[in-house]
Amino acid sequence: MDDDLLHLVPDEDPAVGPRVGAWTIALVDDDPAVHEGTRYALSGYELDGRGLEILSAYSAAEARLLLAERRDVAIVLLDVVMETDDAGLKLVDYIRRELREETTRIILRTGQPGQAPERRVIVDYDINDYKAKTELTADRLFTSLTAALRAYQQLKRLDETRRGLEIIIDAAPMLLDQKSMQRLAEGVLTQVASLLNADCAGILVLREGNEADHSASRFSVLAGSGLYGGYVGRAPDALAPDIRPVVEEAFAARRHSFGEHWSTLYVHTASGSEIVALIDTDRPLSDTDRALITLLTGRLSIAFDNVILYERLQRANVTLEQRVLERTAELIRANRRLALQRSDLRRANNLKTEILGTIAHDLKNPLAVILGRSEMLTDLIGMEPEAGQPAPPPARAAMATQVEHVRASATRLIDMIDSLMADAMNDALDITLRREPVDLAGLAREVCEANRPLAEAKGQCLTTALPAELFVCGDAERLREAVDNLVSNAIKYSHPGGAIAVAVRQETGATVCAVTDEGPGLSPEDAARLFGRFQRLSAKPTGGEGSTGLGLSIVKRIAELHGGRAEAFSDGPGQGATFLVRLPDEAM
């Protein structure tokens, strides 16, 4: 009966996709039976927990398209003779030269060994194994496949390491050249993603402050990528509850940590800062990845130190610039105060000069009258009575003595006023000359005539050698004072009966006023301190005159104010001396 018949329903082939992480193998052969047998022999194969994904191509042309699309093929099991006798060998050349796949292992399988001799093929082509189909049993296929996969795995690691080292070498100058902490942090995350060659997101957290007291430390998120990009610039407290403990644990452990989902990288800088990078990857990191990451982070401390020190230097520069501005403002205010004080001092000095002028005018004139009247009284008292007149009473002698005291006191007071004015003039550093044309010859002539009575009183001969006129540009009063000091000094220190000569002449580039005497001359000691203030020379006035020690220093000062100089020459003690004022032509 039909009811007794059993109808067997074939099992449906489950549509199973490639296993995650499986080894990819390309089987290239024009014989379908070879494909079926190979799949059967390798069913259940597993290495390091990874199975196989077998891709089939039935011609060299089909294999070219397949291999160009799938660049993750670990092994190619390749037949030599397909659409042409050397189709397999040409495919080898395509894989190595055009696709530049150097890590893919190629196992050549042929059913006609004579068509592709093993020795020639091994020498001429970059293949990794050569098997005849008749000798490639299941066991030998397993052995050859395992050996090839091991070699492929090692080559991939070497290639990843090489690529990672190239990335690190290329990244080092860029990272070391960064001047911004945020730019550096972003560059680190970018380089880590490139190094791992995987989709990853992450954040980079900086901790600065006291290493011994972490409560006093400052945290900040420097950079973020992927889903962590929104945390940049925020405090770690704002981090998601599931990642904040991971970051805190990394800071506490102070070392790298690699997990299935998250990996944390720790960097400690010489400046005392700490950085933790949390990396979220779509796959666990391999040993090669971890070694490369460790190598990269070992170089990051220098880059972070550079940025930290640069930012500190920038802050120090800003502070220094601020301090310079503040100090400059203080100096400007101080200069203004000094300018005001200088103006006050100038006004005070002008007032002092004015007061001294008043003293000279208001005191010297009455004193001159007193001195003149005392001399007249002395002359009257000393007159002999005329014939027939009675002799003067004895009191006249006492009166003469008192008059002499008045005259001497008036003379001393005039000398004191002259010294006071001379000293004040010599102290005034901001003396302003009233420059005008001055007849130096005429001025010297007037000074000589004014001093001639003093010379005649000592029996001295005062001669002059003066041109009709010789003009210079200068201050007439100051030049008169200088010439008067030289002439009066010559009279004062020359012996009675001596000769004094005054000359004004034009020399090369200068106008000279010279006073020559036959006085005591100059010793070497006198020459060294001749024009100093309050210097008393070894010679003494020959007529009992007073001396302040300021005369020659005043002459020197007036000469220098006119751009010239004062000079003195002597052949030695007892040989007389010549004193002169030399004024340059520029002063004319």
PDB file of N, CA and C in Angstrom, residues 445 447-457 460-464 487 491:
ATOM      1  N   ARG A 445      91.001 143.796  27.775  1.00  0.00           N
ATOM      2  CA  ARG A 445      91.538 145.144  27.981  1.00  0.00           C
ATOM      3  C   ARG A 445      90.854 145.810  29.185  1.00  0.00           C
ATOM      4  N   VAL A 447      89.352 144.271  31.728  1.00  0.00           N
ATOM      5  CA  VAL A 447      89.764 143.583  32.957  1.00  0.00           C
ATOM      6  C   VAL A 447      91.142 144.067  33.395  1.00  0.00           C
ATOM      7  N   CYS A 448      92.062 144.232  32.454  1.00  0.00           N
ATOM      8  CA  CYS A 448      93.418 144.681  32.808  1.00  0.00           C
ATOM      9  C   CYS A 448      93.385 146.104  33.391  1.00  0.00           C
ATOM     10  N   GLU A 449      92.597 146.990  32.806  1.00  0.00           N
ATOM     11  CA  GLU A 449      92.522 148.351  33.322  1.00  0.00           C
ATOM     12  C   GLU A 449      91.916 148.382  34.720  1.00  0.00           C
ATOM     13  N   ALA A 450      90.930 147.488  34.963  1.00  0.00           N
ATOM     14  CA  ALA A 450      90.329 147.448  36.292  1.00  0.00           C
ATOM     15  C   ALA A 450      91.300 146.943  37.339  1.00  0.00           C
ATOM     16  N   ASN A 451      92.224 146.043  36.952  1.00  0.00           N
ATOM     17  CA  ASN A 451      93.164 145.455  37.902  1.00  0.00           C
ATOM     18  C   ASN A 451      94.501 146.210  37.944  1.00  0.00           C
ATOM     19  N   ARG A 452      94.699 147.164  37.047  1.00  0.00           N
ATOM     20  CA  ARG A 452      95.996 147.858  37.001  1.00  0.00           C
ATOM     21  C   ARG A 452      96.335 148.569  38.320  1.00  0.00           C
ATOM     22  N   PRO A 453      95.354 149.246  39.007  1.00  0.00           N
ATOM     23  CA  PRO A 453      95.715 149.880  40.281  1.00  0.00           C
ATOM     24  C   PRO A 453      96.274 148.904  41.300  1.00  0.00           C
ATOM     25  N   LEU A 454      95.726 147.646  41.327  1.00  0.00           N
ATOM     26  CA  LEU A 454      96.237 146.642  42.265  1.00  0.00           C
ATOM     27  C   LEU A 454      97.679 146.281  41.920  1.00  0.00           C
ATOM     28  N   ALA A 455      97.964 146.137  40.606  1.00  0.00           N
ATOM     29  CA  ALA A 455      99.329 145.810  40.203  1.00  0.00           C
ATOM     30  C   ALA A 455     100.287 146.946  40.533  1.00  0.00           C
ATOM     31  N   GLU A 456      99.867 148.193  40.278  1.00  0.00           N
ATOM     32  CA  GLU A 456     100.735 149.325  40.563  1.00  0.00           C
ATOM     33  C   GLU A 456     100.991 149.477  42.057  1.00  0.00           C
ATOM     34  N   ALA A 457      99.957 149.109  42.870  1.00  0.00           N
ATOM     35  CA  ALA A 457     100.153 149.204  44.318  1.00  0.00           C
ATOM     36  C   ALA A 457     101.256 148.275  44.789  1.00  0.00           C
ATOM     37  N   GLN A 460     104.095 146.233  40.354  1.00  0.00           N
ATOM     38  CA  GLN A 460     104.170 145.272  39.254  1.00  0.00           C
ATOM     39  C   GLN A 460     103.888 145.967  37.918  1.00  0.00           C
ATOM     40  N   CYS A 461     104.441 145.393  36.863  1.00  0.00           N
ATOM     41  CA  CYS A 461     104.262 145.949  35.515  1.00  0.00           C
ATOM     42  C   CYS A 461     103.279 145.061  34.751  1.00  0.00           C
ATOM     43  N   LEU A 462     102.099 145.585  34.466  1.00  0.00           N
ATOM     44  CA  LEU A 462     101.048 144.829  33.759  1.00  0.00           C
ATOM     45  C   LEU A 462     101.021 145.291  32.304  1.00  0.00           C
ATOM     46  N   THR A 463     101.418 144.401  31.399  1.00  0.00           N
ATOM     47  CA  THR A 463     101.443 144.733  29.979  1.00  0.00           C
ATOM     48  C   THR A 463     100.435 143.878  29.230  1.00  0.00           C
ATOM     49  N   THR A 464     100.024 144.356  28.057  1.00  0.00           N
ATOM     50  CA  THR A 464      99.029 143.619  27.258  1.00  0.00           C
ATOM     51  C   THR A 464      99.498 143.498  25.821  1.00  0.00           C
ATOM     52  N   VAL A 487      93.875 137.179  35.786  1.00  0.00           N
ATOM     53  CA  VAL A 487      94.678 138.398  35.979  1.00  0.00           C
ATOM     54  C   VAL A 487      94.866 138.691  37.462  1.00  0.00           C
ATOM     55  N   ILE A 491      98.410 138.837  39.743  1.00  0.00           N
ATOM     56  CA  ILE A 491      98.808 139.965  40.615  1.00  0.00           C
ATOM     57  C   ILE A 491      98.975 139.491  42.044  1.00  0.00           C
TER      58      ILE A 491
END
